[in-house]
XYZ file of C-alpha atoms in Angstrom:
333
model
C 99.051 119.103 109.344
C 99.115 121.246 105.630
C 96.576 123.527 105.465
C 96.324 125.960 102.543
C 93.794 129.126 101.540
C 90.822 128.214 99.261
C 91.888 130.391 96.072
C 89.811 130.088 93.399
C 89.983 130.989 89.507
C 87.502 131.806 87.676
C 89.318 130.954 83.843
C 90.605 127.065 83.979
C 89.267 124.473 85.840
C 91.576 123.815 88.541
C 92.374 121.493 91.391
C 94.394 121.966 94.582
C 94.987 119.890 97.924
C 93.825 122.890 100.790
C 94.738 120.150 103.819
C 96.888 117.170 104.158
C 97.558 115.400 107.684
C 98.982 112.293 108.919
C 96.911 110.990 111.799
C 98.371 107.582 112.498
C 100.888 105.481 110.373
C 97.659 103.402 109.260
C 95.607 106.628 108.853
C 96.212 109.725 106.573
C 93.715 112.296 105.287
C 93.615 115.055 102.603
C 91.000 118.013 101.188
C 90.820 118.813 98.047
C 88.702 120.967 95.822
C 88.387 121.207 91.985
C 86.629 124.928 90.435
C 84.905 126.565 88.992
C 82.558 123.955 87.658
C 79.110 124.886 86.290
C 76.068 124.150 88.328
C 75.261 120.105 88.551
C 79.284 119.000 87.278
C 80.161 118.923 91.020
C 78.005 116.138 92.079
C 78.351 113.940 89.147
C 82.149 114.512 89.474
C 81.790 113.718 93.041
C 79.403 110.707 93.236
C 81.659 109.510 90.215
C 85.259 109.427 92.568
C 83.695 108.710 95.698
C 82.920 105.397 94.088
C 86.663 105.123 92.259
C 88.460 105.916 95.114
C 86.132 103.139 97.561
C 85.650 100.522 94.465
C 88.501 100.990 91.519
C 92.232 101.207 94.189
C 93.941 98.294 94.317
C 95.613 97.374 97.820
C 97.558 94.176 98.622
C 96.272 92.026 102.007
C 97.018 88.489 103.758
C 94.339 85.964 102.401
C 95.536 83.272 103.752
C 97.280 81.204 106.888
C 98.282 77.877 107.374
C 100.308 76.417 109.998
C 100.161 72.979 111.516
C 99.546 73.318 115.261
C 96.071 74.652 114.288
C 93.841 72.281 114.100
C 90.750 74.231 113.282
C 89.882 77.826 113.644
C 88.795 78.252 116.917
C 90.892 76.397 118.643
C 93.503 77.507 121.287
C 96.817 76.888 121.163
C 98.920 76.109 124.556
C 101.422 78.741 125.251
C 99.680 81.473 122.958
C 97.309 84.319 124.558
C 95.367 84.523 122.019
C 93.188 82.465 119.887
C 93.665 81.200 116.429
C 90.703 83.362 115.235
C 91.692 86.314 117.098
C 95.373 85.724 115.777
C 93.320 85.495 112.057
C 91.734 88.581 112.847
C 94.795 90.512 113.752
C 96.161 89.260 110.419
C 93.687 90.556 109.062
C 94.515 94.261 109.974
C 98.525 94.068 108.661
C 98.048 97.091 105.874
C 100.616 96.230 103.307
C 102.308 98.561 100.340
C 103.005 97.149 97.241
C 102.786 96.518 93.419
C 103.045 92.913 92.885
C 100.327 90.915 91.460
C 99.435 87.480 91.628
C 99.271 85.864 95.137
C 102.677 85.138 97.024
C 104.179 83.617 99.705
C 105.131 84.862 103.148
C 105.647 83.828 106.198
C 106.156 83.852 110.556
C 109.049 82.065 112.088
C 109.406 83.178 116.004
C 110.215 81.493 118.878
C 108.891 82.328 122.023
C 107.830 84.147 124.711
C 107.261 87.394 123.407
C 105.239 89.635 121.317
C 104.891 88.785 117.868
C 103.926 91.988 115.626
C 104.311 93.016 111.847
C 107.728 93.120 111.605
C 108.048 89.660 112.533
C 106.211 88.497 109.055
C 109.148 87.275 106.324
C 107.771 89.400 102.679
C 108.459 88.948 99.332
C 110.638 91.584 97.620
C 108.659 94.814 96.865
C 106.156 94.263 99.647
C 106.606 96.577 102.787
C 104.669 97.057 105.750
C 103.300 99.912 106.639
C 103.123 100.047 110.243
C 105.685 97.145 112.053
C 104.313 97.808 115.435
C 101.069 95.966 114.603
C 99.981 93.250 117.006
C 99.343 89.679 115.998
C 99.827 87.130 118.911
C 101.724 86.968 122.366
C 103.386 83.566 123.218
C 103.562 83.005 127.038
C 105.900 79.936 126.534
C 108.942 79.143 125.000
C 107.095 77.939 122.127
C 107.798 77.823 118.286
C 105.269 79.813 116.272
C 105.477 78.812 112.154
C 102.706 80.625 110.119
C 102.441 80.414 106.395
C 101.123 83.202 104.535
C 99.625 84.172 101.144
C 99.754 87.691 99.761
C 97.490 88.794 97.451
C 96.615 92.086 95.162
C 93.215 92.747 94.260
C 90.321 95.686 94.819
C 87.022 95.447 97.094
C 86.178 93.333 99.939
C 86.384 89.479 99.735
C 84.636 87.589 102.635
C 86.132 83.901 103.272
C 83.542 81.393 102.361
C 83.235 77.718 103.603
C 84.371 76.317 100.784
C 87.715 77.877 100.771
C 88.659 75.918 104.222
C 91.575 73.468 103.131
C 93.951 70.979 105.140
C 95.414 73.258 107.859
C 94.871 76.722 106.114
C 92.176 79.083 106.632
C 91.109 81.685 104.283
C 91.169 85.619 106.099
C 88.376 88.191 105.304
C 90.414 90.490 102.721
C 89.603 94.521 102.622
C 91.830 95.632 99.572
C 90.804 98.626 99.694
C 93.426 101.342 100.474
C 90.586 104.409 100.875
C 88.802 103.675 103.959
C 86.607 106.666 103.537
C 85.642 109.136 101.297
C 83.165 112.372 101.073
C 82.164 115.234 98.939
C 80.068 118.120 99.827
C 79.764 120.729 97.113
C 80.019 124.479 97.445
C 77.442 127.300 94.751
C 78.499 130.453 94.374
C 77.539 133.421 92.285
C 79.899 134.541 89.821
C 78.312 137.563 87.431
C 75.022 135.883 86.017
C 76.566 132.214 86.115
C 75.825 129.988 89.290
C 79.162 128.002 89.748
C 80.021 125.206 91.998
C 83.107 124.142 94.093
C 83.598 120.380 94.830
C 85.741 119.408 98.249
C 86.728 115.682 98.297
C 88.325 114.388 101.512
C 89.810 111.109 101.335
C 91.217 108.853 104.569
C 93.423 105.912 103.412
C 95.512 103.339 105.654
C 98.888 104.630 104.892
C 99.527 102.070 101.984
C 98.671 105.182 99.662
C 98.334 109.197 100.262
C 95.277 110.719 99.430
C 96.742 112.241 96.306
C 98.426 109.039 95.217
C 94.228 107.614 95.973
C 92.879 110.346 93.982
C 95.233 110.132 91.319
C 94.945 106.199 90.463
C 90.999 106.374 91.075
C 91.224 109.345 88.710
C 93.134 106.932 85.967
C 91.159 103.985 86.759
C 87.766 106.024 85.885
C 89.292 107.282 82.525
C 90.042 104.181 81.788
C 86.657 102.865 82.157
C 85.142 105.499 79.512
C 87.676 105.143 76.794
C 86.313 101.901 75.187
C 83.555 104.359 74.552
C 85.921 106.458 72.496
C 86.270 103.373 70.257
C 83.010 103.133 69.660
C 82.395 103.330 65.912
C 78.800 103.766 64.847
C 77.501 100.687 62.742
C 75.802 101.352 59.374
C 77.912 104.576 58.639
C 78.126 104.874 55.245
C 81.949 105.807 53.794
C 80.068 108.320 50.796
C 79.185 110.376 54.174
C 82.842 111.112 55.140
C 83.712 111.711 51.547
C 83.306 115.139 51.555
C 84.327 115.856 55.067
C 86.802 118.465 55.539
C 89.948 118.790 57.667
C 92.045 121.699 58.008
C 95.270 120.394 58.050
C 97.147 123.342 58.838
C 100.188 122.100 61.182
C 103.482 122.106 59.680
C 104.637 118.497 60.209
C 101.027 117.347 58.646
C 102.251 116.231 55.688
C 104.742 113.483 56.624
C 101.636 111.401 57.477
C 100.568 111.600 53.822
C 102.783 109.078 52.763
C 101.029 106.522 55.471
C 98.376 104.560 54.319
C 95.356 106.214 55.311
C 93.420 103.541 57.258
C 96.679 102.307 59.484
C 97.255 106.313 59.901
C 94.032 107.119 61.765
C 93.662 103.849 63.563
C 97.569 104.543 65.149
C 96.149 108.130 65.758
C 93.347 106.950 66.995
C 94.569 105.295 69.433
C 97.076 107.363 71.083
C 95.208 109.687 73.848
C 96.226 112.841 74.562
C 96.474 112.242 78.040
C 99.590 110.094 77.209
C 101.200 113.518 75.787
C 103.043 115.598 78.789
C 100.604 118.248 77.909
C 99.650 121.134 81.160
C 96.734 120.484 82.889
C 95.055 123.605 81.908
C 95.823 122.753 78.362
C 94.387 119.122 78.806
C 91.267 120.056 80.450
C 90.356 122.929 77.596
C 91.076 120.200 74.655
C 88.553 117.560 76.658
C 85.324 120.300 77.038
C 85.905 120.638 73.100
C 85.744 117.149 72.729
C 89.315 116.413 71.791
C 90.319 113.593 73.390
C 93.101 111.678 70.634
C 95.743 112.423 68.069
C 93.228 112.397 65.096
C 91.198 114.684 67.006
C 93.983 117.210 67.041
C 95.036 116.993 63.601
C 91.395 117.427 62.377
C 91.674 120.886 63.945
C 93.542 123.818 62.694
C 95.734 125.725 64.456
C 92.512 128.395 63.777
C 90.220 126.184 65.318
C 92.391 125.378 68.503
C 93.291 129.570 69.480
C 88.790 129.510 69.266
C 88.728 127.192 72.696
C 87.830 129.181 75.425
C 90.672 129.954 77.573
C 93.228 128.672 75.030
C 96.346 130.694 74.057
C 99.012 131.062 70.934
C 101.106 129.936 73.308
C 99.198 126.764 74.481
C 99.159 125.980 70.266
C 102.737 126.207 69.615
C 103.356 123.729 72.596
C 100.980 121.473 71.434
C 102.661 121.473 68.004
C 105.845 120.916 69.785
C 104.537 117.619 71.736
C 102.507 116.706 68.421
C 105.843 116.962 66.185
C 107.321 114.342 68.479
C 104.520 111.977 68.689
C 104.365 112.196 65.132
C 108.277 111.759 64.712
C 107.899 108.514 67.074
C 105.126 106.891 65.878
C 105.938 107.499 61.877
C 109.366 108.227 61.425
């Protein structure tokens, strides 16, 4: 177990991982926190990523089995301790890892007696299991177990439904969720006159992700949810409003996008986020509160306007003309 002291700044908004443990192959946990926020931002953060984390994470799982000795699901099979719906069941549990996506095809060849566990199932390439010892049948004869599998990606919880029964295959409840749990609690503190707020997250997963790898694709998964927002063009805007809208253009490299045409110049700008820029994250988070979230956004601010942004530096403006320059240089040149 990784367990860190709670430090907390009062300048940037920062996040940190304070504990990190592994408590079973199939069961890891981590603690986070994320301050200073201002009073209310922690539970609308919070509510906001419990939800991505449980909802948003893909996971991979066995949705289906087929073999030919079955001949219906709760049958018994001589030779075999366990039922077929307890063998379902126990498929059922197999946590994968992996980023394929589609459904594909796996199977169990053994031969009996003996345990049959994970490791015994045949994957695809670039499908892993995460913990081989798991338990799926026990033949008491020297029998020959064949199982056909299908692997599938997807997010949520499916539940098998009647209709999904075909000849000799049997459709297996499918939890693709990766985060089996997730909490916040929030933390107020005074700081001066200003009540601020602390947010803890902890996060338990099955071992097919971290924690941080969970809080990092839920984290990408809710951003990308918002941006067709930042598309969103209002309808009835006259162009004789924007005519006399002014831009500072004071960056250096400003004026090699003069010779674009104007429209195809601010939709490409438009469209390229600044989170795609390798920009720090104290840097990233300042540009968001002032409600710059794209290219355009950045070049419609002078360097005069950027240095304003709380917490911003000279040095935090000459590296974002630095990253700028080469966006610019790859997108136009």
């Amino acid at each position: 177990m990784v367990q860190e002291n709670v430090i907390i700044s009062t300048r940037a908004l920062q996040w940190k991982c304070v504990e990190s443990r592994t408590d079973s192959k199939r069961l890891y946990y981590g603690r986070f926190i994320l301050a200073p926020l201002m009073k209310g931002q922690a539970d609308t953060i919070g509510i906001a990523m419990r939800r991505a984390l449980l909802g948003e994470i893909e996971g991979t799982c066995i949705t289906r089995a087929k073999s030919e000795k079955i001949p219906h699901e709760y049958s018994t099979i001589i030779g075999i301790q366990e039922s077929v719906h307890e063998i379902l069941m126990n498929l059922k549990e197999i946590v994968l890892r992996s980023t394929l996506y589609g459904t594909h095809d796996a199977f169990i060849c053994v031969k009996g007696p003996g345990y049959v566990t994970a490791q015994d199932i045949i994957l695809p390439p670039s499908v892993e299991i995460v913990d081989n010892t798991q338990h799926i049948a026990n033949l008491t004869e020297p029998i020959n177990l064949y199982i056909e599998l299908k692997i599938t990606r997807n997010r949520g919880y499916h539940i098998k439904t009647p209709n999904n029964f075909q000849d000799r295959s049997y459709p297996i409840d499918a939890v693709f969720m990766p985060v089996r749990n997730a909490n916040h609690s929030i933390h107020s503190y005074v700081n001066g006159n200003e009540k601020q707020e602390i947010l803890f997250l902890e996060i338990w997963t099955n071992g097919s992700l971290t924690p941080k790898e969970a809080l990092h694709e839920a984290s990408r998964n809710l951003i990308d949810l918002f941006i067709p927002f930042l598309h969103a063009e209002e309808e009835n805007f006259h162009l004789e409003n924007n005519q006399h809208k002014d831009t500072l253009p004071l960056f250096t490299f400003h004026g090699k996008l003069t010779k674009q045409k104007k429209n195809k110049k601010e939709q490409t700008l438009k469209s390229i986020f600044i989170d795609q820029s390798e920009l720090p994250p104290r840097v990233y988070n300042c540009l968001k509160r002032s409600n710059i979230h794209t290219l355009l956004d950045l070049l419609n601010n002078s360097q005069k306007d950027l240095i304003k942004i709380k917490h911003f530096r000279m040095e935090d403006v000459k590296h974002i003309l630095d990253i700028l320059e080469l966006e610019i240089e790859k997108h136009f040149a």
